[in-house]
PDB file of C-alpha atoms and ligand atoms in Angstrom:
ATOM      1  CA  MET B   1       2.185  66.525 -27.463  1.00 90.00           C
ATOM      2  CA  GLU B   2       3.567  70.796 -28.077  1.00 98.00           C
ATOM      3  CA  GLN B   3       3.285  71.966 -30.911  1.00 98.00           C
ATOM      4  CA  THR B   4       5.520  75.490 -32.128  1.00 99.00           C
ATOM      5  CA  LEU B   5       6.754  77.591 -34.209  1.00 99.00           C
ATOM      6  CA  SER B   6       9.721  77.951 -35.450  1.00 99.00           C
ATOM      7  CA  ILE B   7      11.355  80.923 -38.379  1.00 99.00           C
ATOM      8  CA  ILE B   8      14.922  80.230 -39.907  1.00 99.00           C
ATOM      9  CA  LYS B   9      15.465  84.248 -40.486  1.00 98.00           C
ATOM     10  CA  PRO B  10      16.792  85.539 -44.066  1.00 98.00           C
ATOM     11  CA  ASP B  11      20.423  85.806 -42.560  1.00 98.00           C
ATOM     12  CA  ALA B  12      20.500  81.996 -41.786  1.00 98.00           C
ATOM     13  CA  VAL B  13      18.881  81.168 -45.305  1.00 99.00           C
ATOM     14  CA  ALA B  14      21.282  82.921 -46.856  1.00 98.00           C
ATOM     15  CA  LYS B  15      24.220  81.142 -45.422  1.00 98.00           C
ATOM     16  CA  ASN B  16      22.367  77.930 -46.607  1.00 98.00           C
ATOM     17  CA  VAL B  17      22.289  76.220 -43.146  1.00 99.00           C
ATOM     18  CA  VAL B  18      18.745  75.782 -43.423  1.00 99.00           C
ATOM     19  CA  GLY B  19      19.466  71.790 -43.474  1.00 98.00           C
ATOM     20  CA  GLN B  20      21.877  72.174 -40.665  1.00 98.00           C
ATOM     21  CA  ILE B  21      19.433  73.522 -38.415  1.00 99.00           C
ATOM     22  CA  LEU B  22      16.253  71.596 -38.767  1.00 99.00           C
ATOM     23  CA  ALA B  23      18.967  68.710 -38.351  1.00 99.00           C
ATOM     24  CA  ARG B  24      19.179  70.482 -34.614  1.00 98.00           C
ATOM     25  CA  PHE B  25      15.531  69.818 -33.929  1.00 99.00           C
ATOM     26  CA  GLU B  26      15.301  66.589 -35.267  1.00 98.00           C
ATOM     27  CA  ASN B  27      18.503  65.270 -33.091  1.00 98.00           C
ATOM     28  CA  ALA B  28      17.250  67.153 -30.163  1.00 98.00           C
ATOM     29  CA  GLY B  29      13.686  64.957 -30.726  1.00 98.00           C
ATOM     30  CA  LEU B  30      11.556  67.175 -31.839  1.00 99.00           C
ATOM     31  CA  ARG B  31       9.526  66.641 -35.057  1.00 98.00           C
ATOM     32  CA  ILE B  32       8.788  68.341 -38.486  1.00 99.00           C
ATOM     33  CA  ALA B  33       4.815  68.685 -38.494  1.00 99.00           C
ATOM     34  CA  ALA B  34       4.745  71.335 -41.491  1.00 99.00           C
ATOM     35  CA  THR B  35       7.561  73.161 -42.984  1.00 99.00           C
ATOM     36  CA  LYS B  36       8.093  75.951 -46.005  1.00 98.00           C
ATOM     37  CA  LYS B  37      10.443  78.465 -47.557  1.00 99.00           C
ATOM     38  CA  ILE B  38       8.579  81.774 -47.941  1.00 98.00           C
ATOM     39  CA  GLN B  39       9.285  85.741 -48.645  1.00 99.00           C
ATOM     40  CA  LEU B  40       7.253  87.826 -45.971  1.00 99.00           C
ATOM     41  CA  SER B  41       5.693  91.163 -47.579  1.00 98.00           C
ATOM     42  CA  ARG B  42       5.898  93.879 -45.521  1.00 98.00           C
ATOM     43  CA  THR B  43       2.494  93.396 -44.329  1.00 98.00           C
ATOM     44  CA  ASP B  44       3.192  89.765 -42.947  1.00 98.00           C
ATOM     45  CA  ALA B  45       6.292  90.771 -41.420  1.00 98.00           C
ATOM     46  CA  GLU B  46       4.351  94.041 -39.378  1.00 98.00           C
ATOM     47  CA  ALA B  47       1.289  92.403 -38.157  1.00 98.00           C
ATOM     48  CA  PHE B  48       3.696  88.845 -37.382  1.00 98.00           C
ATOM     49  CA  TYR B  49       5.602  91.384 -35.008  1.00 98.00           C
ATOM     50  CA  ALA B  50       2.693  93.383 -34.377  1.00 97.00           C
ATOM     51  CA  VAL B  51       3.792  92.877 -30.716  1.00 96.00           C
ATOM     52  CA  HIS B  52       6.870  94.701 -31.078  1.00 97.00           C
ATOM     53  CA  ALA B  53       5.084  97.184 -32.805  1.00 98.00           C
ATOM     54  CA  GLU B  54       5.916 100.564 -30.295  1.00 98.00           C
ATOM     55  CA  ARG B  55       9.899  99.138 -29.370  1.00 98.00           C
ATOM     56  CA  PRO B  56      12.826 101.216 -30.952  1.00 98.00           C
ATOM     57  CA  PHE B  57      13.845  98.259 -32.977  1.00 98.00           C
ATOM     58  CA  PHE B  58      10.463  97.539 -35.140  1.00 98.00           C
ATOM     59  CA  GLY B  59      11.489  98.868 -38.395  1.00 98.00           C
ATOM     60  CA  GLU B  60      14.717  97.410 -38.262  1.00 98.00           C
ATOM     61  CA  LEU B  61      13.303  94.105 -37.447  1.00 98.00           C
ATOM     62  CA  VAL B  62      10.452  94.175 -40.294  1.00 98.00           C
ATOM     63  CA  GLU B  63      13.114  95.606 -42.893  1.00 98.00           C
ATOM     64  CA  PHE B  64      15.194  92.248 -41.833  1.00 98.00           C
ATOM     65  CA  MET B  65      12.771  90.103 -42.104  1.00 98.00           C
ATOM     66  CA  ILE B  66      11.587  91.000 -45.131  1.00 98.00           C
ATOM     67  CA  SER B  67      15.282  91.130 -46.751  1.00 98.00           C
ATOM     68  CA  GLY B  68      14.926  87.535 -48.042  1.00 99.00           C
ATOM     69  CA  PRO B  69      13.075  84.235 -47.812  1.00 99.00           C
ATOM     70  CA  VAL B  70      12.281  82.653 -44.265  1.00 99.00           C
ATOM     71  CA  VAL B  71      11.852  78.793 -43.762  1.00 99.00           C
ATOM     72  CA  VAL B  72       8.624  78.331 -40.838  1.00 99.00           C
ATOM     73  CA  THR B  73       8.011  75.095 -39.397  1.00 99.00           C
ATOM     74  CA  VAL B  74       6.297  73.638 -37.102  1.00 99.00           C
ATOM     75  CA  LEU B  75       7.884  71.492 -34.763  1.00 99.00           C
ATOM     76  CA  GLU B  76       6.332  68.735 -32.480  1.00 99.00           C
ATOM     77  CA  GLY B  77       7.453  67.183 -29.321  1.00 98.00           C
ATOM     78  CA  GLU B  78       7.583  66.321 -25.442  1.00 98.00           C
ATOM     79  CA  ASN B  79       7.831  70.610 -23.992  1.00 98.00           C
ATOM     80  CA  ALA B  80       8.539  71.377 -27.897  1.00 98.00           C
ATOM     81  CA  MET B  81       8.406  75.161 -27.222  1.00 98.00           C
ATOM     82  CA  ALA B  82      11.057  75.124 -24.218  1.00 98.00           C
ATOM     83  CA  LYS B  83      12.829  72.928 -25.985  1.00 98.00           C
ATOM     84  CA  ASN B  84      13.335  75.309 -29.357  1.00 98.00           C
ATOM     85  CA  ARG B  85      14.101  78.268 -27.022  1.00 98.00           C
ATOM     86  CA  GLU B  86      17.108  75.827 -25.603  1.00 98.00           C
ATOM     87  CA  LEU B  87      18.193  75.107 -29.529  1.00 99.00           C
ATOM     88  CA  MET B  88      18.268  78.555 -29.929  1.00 98.00           C
ATOM     89  CA  GLY B  89      19.747  80.407 -27.094  1.00 98.00           C
ATOM     90  CA  ALA B  90      19.804  83.552 -26.121  1.00 98.00           C
ATOM     91  CA  THR B  91      18.041  86.292 -28.281  1.00 98.00           C
ATOM     92  CA  SER B  92      21.588  87.751 -28.727  1.00 98.00           C
ATOM     93  CA  PRO B  93      24.381  85.784 -30.199  1.00 97.00           C
ATOM     94  CA  LYS B  94      26.934  87.431 -28.154  1.00 97.00           C
ATOM     95  CA  GLU B  95      24.892  86.269 -25.158  1.00 98.00           C
ATOM     96  CA  ALA B  96      23.980  82.751 -26.855  1.00 98.00           C
ATOM     97  CA  ALA B  97      25.638  79.480 -24.662  1.00 98.00           C
ATOM     98  CA  ALA B  98      28.383  77.875 -26.580  1.00 98.00           C
ATOM     99  CA  GLY B  99      26.298  75.019 -28.709  1.00 98.00           C
ATOM    100  CA  THR B 100      23.327  76.903 -29.713  1.00 98.00           C
ATOM    101  CA  ILE B 101      22.014  78.048 -32.580  1.00 98.00           C
ATOM    102  CA  ARG B 102      22.412  81.478 -32.632  1.00 98.00           C
ATOM    103  CA  ALA B 103      25.981  80.888 -30.702  1.00 98.00           C
ATOM    104  CA  ASP B 104      27.056  78.841 -33.978  1.00 98.00           C
ATOM    105  CA  PHE B 105      25.165  80.608 -36.737  1.00 98.00           C
ATOM    106  CA  ALA B 106      24.038  84.289 -35.944  1.00 98.00           C
ATOM    107  CA  GLU B 107      26.018  87.673 -36.252  1.00 95.00           C
ATOM    108  CA  SER B 108      23.929  90.073 -34.306  1.00 97.00           C
ATOM    109  CA  ILE B 109      20.628  90.754 -32.378  1.00 98.00           C
ATOM    110  CA  ASP B 110      19.024  91.684 -35.486  1.00 96.00           C
ATOM    111  CA  ALA B 111      20.373  88.393 -37.736  1.00 98.00           C
ATOM    112  CA  ASN B 112      20.114  86.340 -34.942  1.00 98.00           C
ATOM    113  CA  ALA B 113      18.833  83.139 -37.266  1.00 98.00           C
ATOM    114  CA  VAL B 114      15.875  81.995 -35.837  1.00 99.00           C
ATOM    115  CA  HIS B 115      12.697  82.875 -34.076  1.00 98.00           C
ATOM    116  CA  GLY B 116      11.255  80.763 -31.718  1.00 98.00           C
ATOM    117  CA  SER B 117       7.514  81.205 -29.838  1.00 98.00           C
ATOM    118  CA  ASP B 118       8.002  82.343 -26.410  1.00 98.00           C
ATOM    119  CA  SER B 119       4.832  80.852 -25.193  1.00 98.00           C
ATOM    120  CA  LEU B 120       2.497  77.723 -26.117  1.00 98.00           C
ATOM    121  CA  GLU B 121      -0.370  80.617 -26.458  1.00 98.00           C
ATOM    122  CA  ASN B 122       1.672  82.590 -28.782  1.00 98.00           C
ATOM    123  CA  ALA B 123       2.469  79.360 -30.617  1.00 98.00           C
ATOM    124  CA  ALA B 124      -0.703  78.683 -31.442  1.00 98.00           C
ATOM    125  CA  VAL B 125      -1.320  82.218 -32.583  1.00 98.00           C
ATOM    126  CA  GLU B 126       1.897  82.089 -34.495  1.00 98.00           C
ATOM    127  CA  ILE B 127       1.550  78.802 -36.004  1.00 98.00           C
ATOM    128  CA  ASN B 128      -2.086  79.515 -37.602  1.00 98.00           C
ATOM    129  CA  PHE B 129      -0.503  82.977 -39.013  1.00 98.00           C
ATOM    130  CA  PHE B 130       1.293  80.765 -41.206  1.00 98.00           C
ATOM    131  CA  PHE B 131      -0.230  77.488 -41.913  1.00 99.00           C
ATOM    132  CA  ALA B 132      -3.752  75.893 -42.568  1.00 98.00           C
ATOM    133  CA  GLN B 133      -4.696  72.807 -40.487  1.00 98.00           C
ATOM    134  CA  ARG B 134      -4.210  70.297 -42.831  1.00 98.00           C
ATOM    135  CA  GLU B 135      -0.874  71.642 -43.458  1.00 98.00           C
ATOM    136  CA  ILE B 136       0.317  70.412 -40.642  1.00 98.00           C
ATOM    137  CA  VAL B 137       0.908  66.542 -40.466  1.00 98.00           C
TER     138      VAL B 137
HETATM  139  P1  CMP J 201      12.716  87.305 -31.898  1.00 51.72           P
HETATM  140  O1  CMP J 201      12.717  85.942 -31.492  1.00 51.72           O
HETATM  141  O2  CMP J 201      12.177  86.899 -33.879  1.00 51.72           O
HETATM  142  O3  CMP J 201      11.811  88.161 -31.762  1.00 51.72           O
HETATM  143  C1  CMP J 201      11.730  89.631 -32.105  1.00 51.72           C
HETATM  144  C2  CMP J 201      13.000  89.899 -32.962  1.00 51.72           C
HETATM  145  O4  CMP J 201      13.474  91.412 -32.629  1.00 51.72           O
HETATM  146  C3  CMP J 201      14.179  89.737 -32.083  1.00 51.72           C
HETATM  147  O5  CMP J 201      13.936  88.025 -32.282  1.00 51.72           O
HETATM  148  C4  CMP J 201      15.303  90.032 -32.436  1.00 51.72           C
HETATM  149  O6  CMP J 201      16.054  89.634 -33.837  1.00 51.72           O
HETATM  150  C5  CMP J 201      15.217  91.733 -32.798  1.00 51.72           C
HETATM  151  N1  CMP J 201      15.315  92.328 -31.607  1.00 51.72           N
HETATM  152  C6  CMP J 201      16.254  93.486 -32.146  1.00 51.72           C
HETATM  153  N2  CMP J 201      16.818  93.925 -30.757  1.00 51.72           N
HETATM  154  C7  CMP J 201      15.959  93.620 -30.014  1.00 51.72           C
HETATM  155  C8  CMP J 201      16.409  94.033 -28.560  1.00 51.72           C
HETATM  156  N3  CMP J 201      16.885  94.532 -28.105  1.00 51.72           N
HETATM  157  N4  CMP J 201      15.393  93.245 -27.704  1.00 51.72           N
HETATM  158  C9  CMP J 201      14.460  92.384 -28.296  1.00 51.72           C
HETATM  159  N5  CMP J 201      14.711  91.493 -29.290  1.00 51.72           N
HETATM  160  C10 CMP J 201      15.420  92.545 -30.396  1.00 51.72           C
END
């Protein structure tokens, strides 16, 4: 059984589509093992996206991620990491396949509705960033 991390970003939270996005995960056979709504600090966002620190979009990414609350979720199931990425669609909504979360809810590559871990190794690190072991049940 795999676990992966999902973040519903400030744009999707502001649009009031948290329930619709969580339902897509459940309808695809993924289980919510943990979830919470939080406001990231600048330090949180910079640390979470440290791998992108040298990219030209880093500043905007951090500003966007602290612009409002996010919903972080541990998804569990068979092939959870790949399944979540399939449900999300491509990073840019312009390239996201029809019917994916980003095609349906995202506005731009920055305001792209959701984040999902891109490897099992990163999933473990990202889950540990947000959740204590006792919160994952
Ligand atoms: P996410 O999956 O959260 O990982 C990093 C984020 O940076 C990405 O989604 C996008 O929202 C944002 N981003 C902005 N510009 C780019 C870009 N050119 N390439 C990749 N990610 C970008």
